[in-house]
Amino acid sequence: MRLVFLITGGIMVAIALIVGGFTFFQANSEELNLSADLQYRTRVLADSLAGSIESPLANHAITSIQSVVDRIAQNERVVGLGVFDSTGAVIALSSDLPQDISRNPLITKSMDSDTQTGSFAQSASGRVYVFANPLHYENQVIGALVVAQSANYIDATIWGIWRDSMLRLLVQLIFIGLALFALLRWVIFKPLSKLTESIRAARRGDIVTEDERGSHSFLRPLTNEISEISTNLKQARFAAREEARMRLEKLDSPWTAARLKEFIHAYLKNRPIIVVSNREPYVHTKGKNGATWSVPAGGVITALEPVMEACGGTWIAHGSGTADKSVADSEGRIAVPPDEPKYTLKRVWLTEKEIKGYLDGFSNEALWPLCHMAHTRPLFRTEDWGQYRKVNGLFAKTILNEIKHVERPIVLVQDYHLSLVPAMMKKSRPDAQVVLFWHIPWPSAAQFSICPWRKEILEGILGADLVGFHTQQYCNNFMDTVAGEIESRIDYEHFSIARNDHQTYVKPFPISIAFTGSTELKDIPDRGALERLGVGTEFVGIGVERLDYTKGILERLKGLEFFFASHPEFKERFTFLQIASPSRETIAKYREYAESVKTEAARINALFGTRDWKPIHLEHRTFSHAELKPLYRLAHVCLVTPVHDGMNLVSKEYVAAHDDESGVLVLSQFTGASRDLKGALLINPYSAENTAEAIFKALTMSPTERHRRMKTMRNSVRDYNVYRWSAELIKALTHLD
Ligand code: ADQ
């Protein structure tokens, strides 16, 4: 619409300029003609009068001159006449000749030069043409005759030309504007927008009717072409679907977003998928220029976002951003990704008290340390447990509301924040198929037994039809825990738990990233990306994580200290870039940890650093994945040293970024990823010596070995990417029927 106004306005301005230009020229030439005519007539009048004045002037017959002057002054266009002697003194003046004209310097000028002289002047009666004619007697200049003629009628004529022209222009502009607007709006833009919509629909694979395509004759050749393309596309899609269907049973070939979409289409037959997690994939924040959005750092989002983008559906999560409410609809819904929507994000609103108890308290200060062997004591507070139960109930209610009209919905519940949700929702909707995926480790039965509410948590989880963990070890731990705590039939052959007529299957699904084997980076990054951060040494190491005590950042720094102490030849040649995003800063333990990391980095920098070089470069912020990829690619070594980690996606991201098949991954043996990434240098992060040795080995490794190791890891991440992860999860769930 704005474009229609712009084009119409532009054309109207152009017409106005053209008409204005023409009118200007017409008025100008008319003025010239009228002026020339007035000058000519004045001269003729002056010439004819001069003859009858010259001899009376020579004879001083003033009365006779005055009578000639008065007679001629009657003429309608004559403003006045005057006769002057050779000294410029007045001999006779018509009564209405303005004073200023009788003193016009033209009079003496014409007598001095003995030539007729005329010019336009402004007088009290308007614009006049003043003409001075020298008078002669016996070849001597004896005076001058002045004739002043009104030029007002010229101005009136010019004004008339402009007025008529502008009136005509106004009428033309109104009609042309209306006609143009109608033409653009209904004849051009409407069919074009119909056509665009039909192309979009064809791209999506929807059926496009003749009417939707728009059938305006001037667009017909284009619509015919598009309909051809759309038919070809449909055939290609059909062929691809057939091929995909044939490949469905084989889960081992490369998985892509498109293949996952086909798979879901074939397996779920349009049954919608609902994902539920605590963290939302997009956070809107209030800024100076309105709301801005960002993707929070965290493994659950990294893994599930590409799946949702591929399959669509609804993602229910806690709305934690300061502008989340203002950008969502009254139900908390918003289409995301914000720049190219593909699925719906439904936000759940929580109070400060709920966040404190459910999230900071029970989830992050009790369950998180309970499940990670990080030697951090879990804090079990009854108040937090109460809030945890309440918020889990709120999430369950939101899901039930969302699936109210959906038959046999598929609900994928994510992580330890929502362990009670499966049982809570199954109570009202036994037909729903529910998976709970536990993204963090499951501890040993003995370790879990210290939780005062262990039974309730296990009962909540067992409401799910399928429980997924990253590794077989976590599955075993879970089965053992249930066996020791809950009365149930445990089947170790099929890995299932039967209770009250309900069966829960337990299976490992090692999560991954959206890597399909293609080049992750558009261009080979230059070192500028590092230099802009102030890192310019020959060798660079990288570490990327949330500032979390399970990630072993302090242990890594110890390893680096040991490395620089034992290999001083790498001073000023190797810099370690630690990218650490702020995490769970409302919890004291996390604030202390962040402080310790900063202090420790500063201490090591003071110990080994020189004027121009710091061994450790700490970036305390969240980077986008687009920013991280070139940094991963430029780093010679990546240090992933958690003291305990469910899987760890950073290690896989580092591998995916190295399409040059270079770079070395140093990986903690306590990560789930260490089971998959066979090409990594495995270390025990508690041993600084072990870490330092691995760094040295990485920096001095032969290119052949580097390539061999990286190739092995890239193949494994490509073959078991997150698309395959979700396909396997959904296949396992639907096979439970
Ligand atoms: P996390 O503990 O969050 O995940 P991880 O798997 O390593 O850990 O994923 C972190 C993600 O956040 C990565 O995609 C990484 O790129 C990103 N990230 C970290 N720091 C960042 C920064 N400073 N800037 C930008 N992005 C940053 C949990 C479990 C893991 C499990 C995942 C998935 O703890 O064990 O692998 O879920 O199941």
PDB file of N, CA and C in Angstrom, residues 433-472:
ATOM      1  N   GLN A 433       1.058 -39.276  23.981  1.00  0.00           N
ATOM      2  CA  GLN A 433       2.322 -40.021  24.053  1.00  0.00           C
ATOM      3  C   GLN A 433       3.387 -39.062  24.550  1.00  0.00           C
ATOM      4  N   VAL A 434       3.965 -39.431  25.682  1.00  0.00           N
ATOM      5  CA  VAL A 434       4.866 -38.490  26.360  1.00  0.00           C
ATOM      6  C   VAL A 434       6.279 -39.054  26.479  1.00  0.00           C
ATOM      7  N   VAL A 435       7.252 -38.219  26.062  1.00  0.00           N
ATOM      8  CA  VAL A 435       8.660 -38.561  26.252  1.00  0.00           C
ATOM      9  C   VAL A 435       9.216 -37.576  27.258  1.00  0.00           C
ATOM     10  N   LEU A 436      10.042 -38.057  28.166  1.00  0.00           N
ATOM     11  CA  LEU A 436      10.812 -37.126  28.997  1.00  0.00           C
ATOM     12  C   LEU A 436      12.270 -37.330  28.615  1.00  0.00           C
ATOM     13  N   PHE A 437      12.911 -36.257  28.121  1.00  0.00           N
ATOM     14  CA  PHE A 437      14.340 -36.384  27.841  1.00  0.00           C
ATOM     15  C   PHE A 437      15.114 -35.661  28.921  1.00  0.00           C
ATOM     16  N   TRP A 438      16.008 -36.427  29.562  1.00  0.00           N
ATOM     17  CA  TRP A 438      16.797 -35.920  30.697  1.00  0.00           C
ATOM     18  C   TRP A 438      18.158 -35.504  30.136  1.00  0.00           C
ATOM     19  N   HIS A 439      18.420 -34.186  30.075  1.00  0.00           N
ATOM     20  CA  HIS A 439      19.627 -33.702  29.387  1.00  0.00           C
ATOM     21  C   HIS A 439      20.892 -33.767  30.232  1.00  0.00           C
ATOM     22  N   ILE A 440      20.743 -34.062  31.509  1.00  0.00           N
ATOM     23  CA  ILE A 440      21.934 -34.073  32.362  1.00  0.00           C
ATOM     24  C   ILE A 440      22.188 -35.523  32.814  1.00  0.00           C
ATOM     25  N   PRO A 441      23.285 -35.800  33.478  1.00  0.00           N
ATOM     26  CA  PRO A 441      23.538 -37.196  33.872  1.00  0.00           C
ATOM     27  C   PRO A 441      22.485 -37.689  34.861  1.00  0.00           C
ATOM     28  N   TRP A 442      22.281 -39.008  34.908  1.00  0.00           N
ATOM     29  CA  TRP A 442      21.495 -39.578  36.006  1.00  0.00           C
ATOM     30  C   TRP A 442      22.510 -40.220  36.956  1.00  0.00           C
ATOM     31  N   PRO A 443      22.496 -39.820  38.234  1.00  0.00           N
ATOM     32  CA  PRO A 443      23.550 -40.306  39.145  1.00  0.00           C
ATOM     33  C   PRO A 443      23.311 -41.763  39.553  1.00  0.00           C
ATOM     34  N   SER A 444      24.209 -42.269  40.335  1.00  0.00           N
ATOM     35  CA  SER A 444      24.048 -43.644  40.829  1.00  0.00           C
ATOM     36  C   SER A 444      22.864 -43.670  41.799  1.00  0.00           C
ATOM     37  N   ALA A 445      22.315 -44.884  42.024  1.00  0.00           N
ATOM     38  CA  ALA A 445      21.158 -45.015  42.919  1.00  0.00           C
ATOM     39  C   ALA A 445      21.495 -44.479  44.302  1.00  0.00           C
ATOM     40  N   ALA A 446      22.736 -44.752  44.761  1.00  0.00           N
ATOM     41  CA  ALA A 446      23.128 -44.315  46.106  1.00  0.00           C
ATOM     42  C   ALA A 446      23.155 -42.789  46.169  1.00  0.00           C
ATOM     43  N   GLN A 447      23.672 -42.190  45.138  1.00  0.00           N
ATOM     44  CA  GLN A 447      23.765 -40.727  45.112  1.00  0.00           C
ATOM     45  C   GLN A 447      22.370 -40.096  45.091  1.00  0.00           C
ATOM     46  N   PHE A 448      21.459 -40.695  44.296  1.00  0.00           N
ATOM     47  CA  PHE A 448      20.118 -40.123  44.174  1.00  0.00           C
ATOM     48  C   PHE A 448      19.313 -40.306  45.465  1.00  0.00           C
ATOM     49  N   SER A 449      19.700 -41.324  46.232  1.00  0.00           N
ATOM     50  CA  SER A 449      18.886 -41.659  47.411  1.00  0.00           C
ATOM     51  C   SER A 449      18.904 -40.560  48.479  1.00  0.00           C
ATOM     52  N   ILE A 450      19.804 -39.590  48.357  1.00  0.00           N
ATOM     53  CA  ILE A 450      19.827 -38.526  49.381  1.00  0.00           C
ATOM     54  C   ILE A 450      18.717 -37.498  49.157  1.00  0.00           C
ATOM     55  N   CYS A 451      18.014 -37.582  48.035  1.00  0.00           N
ATOM     56  CA  CYS A 451      16.968 -36.594  47.752  1.00  0.00           C
ATOM     57  C   CYS A 451      15.708 -36.919  48.575  1.00  0.00           C
ATOM     58  N   PRO A 452      15.244 -35.970  49.398  1.00  0.00           N
ATOM     59  CA  PRO A 452      14.075 -36.268  50.237  1.00  0.00           C
ATOM     60  C   PRO A 452      12.815 -36.566  49.419  1.00  0.00           C
ATOM     61  N   TRP A 453      12.719 -36.075  48.195  1.00  0.00           N
ATOM     62  CA  TRP A 453      11.480 -36.260  47.420  1.00  0.00           C
ATOM     63  C   TRP A 453      11.719 -37.180  46.228  1.00  0.00           C
ATOM     64  N   ARG A 454      12.662 -38.116  46.402  1.00  0.00           N
ATOM     65  CA  ARG A 454      13.061 -38.987  45.292  1.00  0.00           C
ATOM     66  C   ARG A 454      11.897 -39.794  44.747  1.00  0.00           C
ATOM     67  N   LYS A 455      11.000 -40.270  45.635  1.00  0.00           N
ATOM     68  CA  LYS A 455       9.889 -41.122  45.178  1.00  0.00           C
ATOM     69  C   LYS A 455       8.958 -40.321  44.279  1.00  0.00           C
ATOM     70  N   GLU A 456       8.605 -39.110  44.740  1.00  0.00           N
ATOM     71  CA  GLU A 456       7.695 -38.261  43.958  1.00  0.00           C
ATOM     72  C   GLU A 456       8.298 -37.959  42.577  1.00  0.00           C
ATOM     73  N   ILE A 457       9.604 -37.691  42.576  1.00  0.00           N
ATOM     74  CA  ILE A 457      10.267 -37.368  41.293  1.00  0.00           C
ATOM     75  C   ILE A 457      10.223 -38.588  40.371  1.00  0.00           C
ATOM     76  N   LEU A 458      10.545 -39.742  40.910  1.00  0.00           N
ATOM     77  CA  LEU A 458      10.544 -40.949  40.072  1.00  0.00           C
ATOM     78  C   LEU A 458       9.136 -41.256  39.571  1.00  0.00           C
ATOM     79  N   GLU A 459       8.142 -41.089  40.439  1.00  0.00           N
ATOM     80  CA  GLU A 459       6.750 -41.336  40.009  1.00  0.00           C
ATOM     81  C   GLU A 459       6.348 -40.360  38.907  1.00  0.00           C
ATOM     82  N   GLY A 460       6.792 -39.113  39.036  1.00  0.00           N
ATOM     83  CA  GLY A 460       6.509 -38.100  38.001  1.00  0.00           C
ATOM     84  C   GLY A 460       7.111 -38.516  36.677  1.00  0.00           C
ATOM     85  N   ILE A 461       8.372 -38.939  36.710  1.00  0.00           N
ATOM     86  CA  ILE A 461       9.070 -39.326  35.468  1.00  0.00           C
ATOM     87  C   ILE A 461       8.406 -40.554  34.851  1.00  0.00           C
ATOM     88  N   LEU A 462       8.003 -41.503  35.723  1.00  0.00           N
ATOM     89  CA  LEU A 462       7.430 -42.758  35.205  1.00  0.00           C
ATOM     90  C   LEU A 462       6.043 -42.567  34.572  1.00  0.00           C
ATOM     91  N   GLY A 463       5.515 -41.373  34.646  1.00  0.00           N
ATOM     92  CA  GLY A 463       4.278 -41.074  33.899  1.00  0.00           C
ATOM     93  C   GLY A 463       4.546 -41.056  32.400  1.00  0.00           C
ATOM     94  N   ALA A 464       5.816 -40.873  32.013  1.00  0.00           N
ATOM     95  CA  ALA A 464       6.169 -40.816  30.585  1.00  0.00           C
ATOM     96  C   ALA A 464       6.148 -42.216  29.983  1.00  0.00           C
ATOM     97  N   ASP A 465       5.909 -42.265  28.671  1.00  0.00           N
ATOM     98  CA  ASP A 465       5.941 -43.560  27.986  1.00  0.00           C
ATOM     99  C   ASP A 465       7.379 -43.941  27.660  1.00  0.00           C
ATOM    100  N   LEU A 466       8.186 -42.920  27.488  1.00  0.00           N
ATOM    101  CA  LEU A 466       9.580 -43.160  27.133  1.00  0.00           C
ATOM    102  C   LEU A 466      10.437 -42.152  27.878  1.00  0.00           C
ATOM    103  N   VAL A 467      11.507 -42.646  28.490  1.00  0.00           N
ATOM    104  CA  VAL A 467      12.443 -41.729  29.157  1.00  0.00           C
ATOM    105  C   VAL A 467      13.779 -41.867  28.441  1.00  0.00           C
ATOM    106  N   GLY A 468      14.320 -40.714  28.006  1.00  0.00           N
ATOM    107  CA  GLY A 468      15.566 -40.755  27.247  1.00  0.00           C
ATOM    108  C   GLY A 468      16.711 -40.141  28.037  1.00  0.00           C
ATOM    109  N   PHE A 469      17.898 -40.766  27.919  1.00  0.00           N
ATOM    110  CA  PHE A 469      19.130 -40.211  28.491  1.00  0.00           C
ATOM    111  C   PHE A 469      20.177 -40.187  27.388  1.00  0.00           C
ATOM    112  N   HIS A 470      21.303 -39.508  27.645  1.00  0.00           N
ATOM    113  CA  HIS A 470      22.341 -39.455  26.620  1.00  0.00           C
ATOM    114  C   HIS A 470      23.103 -40.769  26.469  1.00  0.00           C
ATOM    115  N   THR A 471      23.295 -41.472  27.591  1.00  0.00           N
ATOM    116  CA  THR A 471      24.151 -42.673  27.501  1.00  0.00           C
ATOM    117  C   THR A 471      23.485 -43.879  28.181  1.00  0.00           C
ATOM    118  N   GLN A 472      23.992 -45.046  27.822  1.00  0.00           N
ATOM    119  CA  GLN A 472      23.476 -46.284  28.405  1.00  0.00           C
ATOM    120  C   GLN A 472      23.739 -46.290  29.919  1.00  0.00           C
TER     121      GLN A 472
END
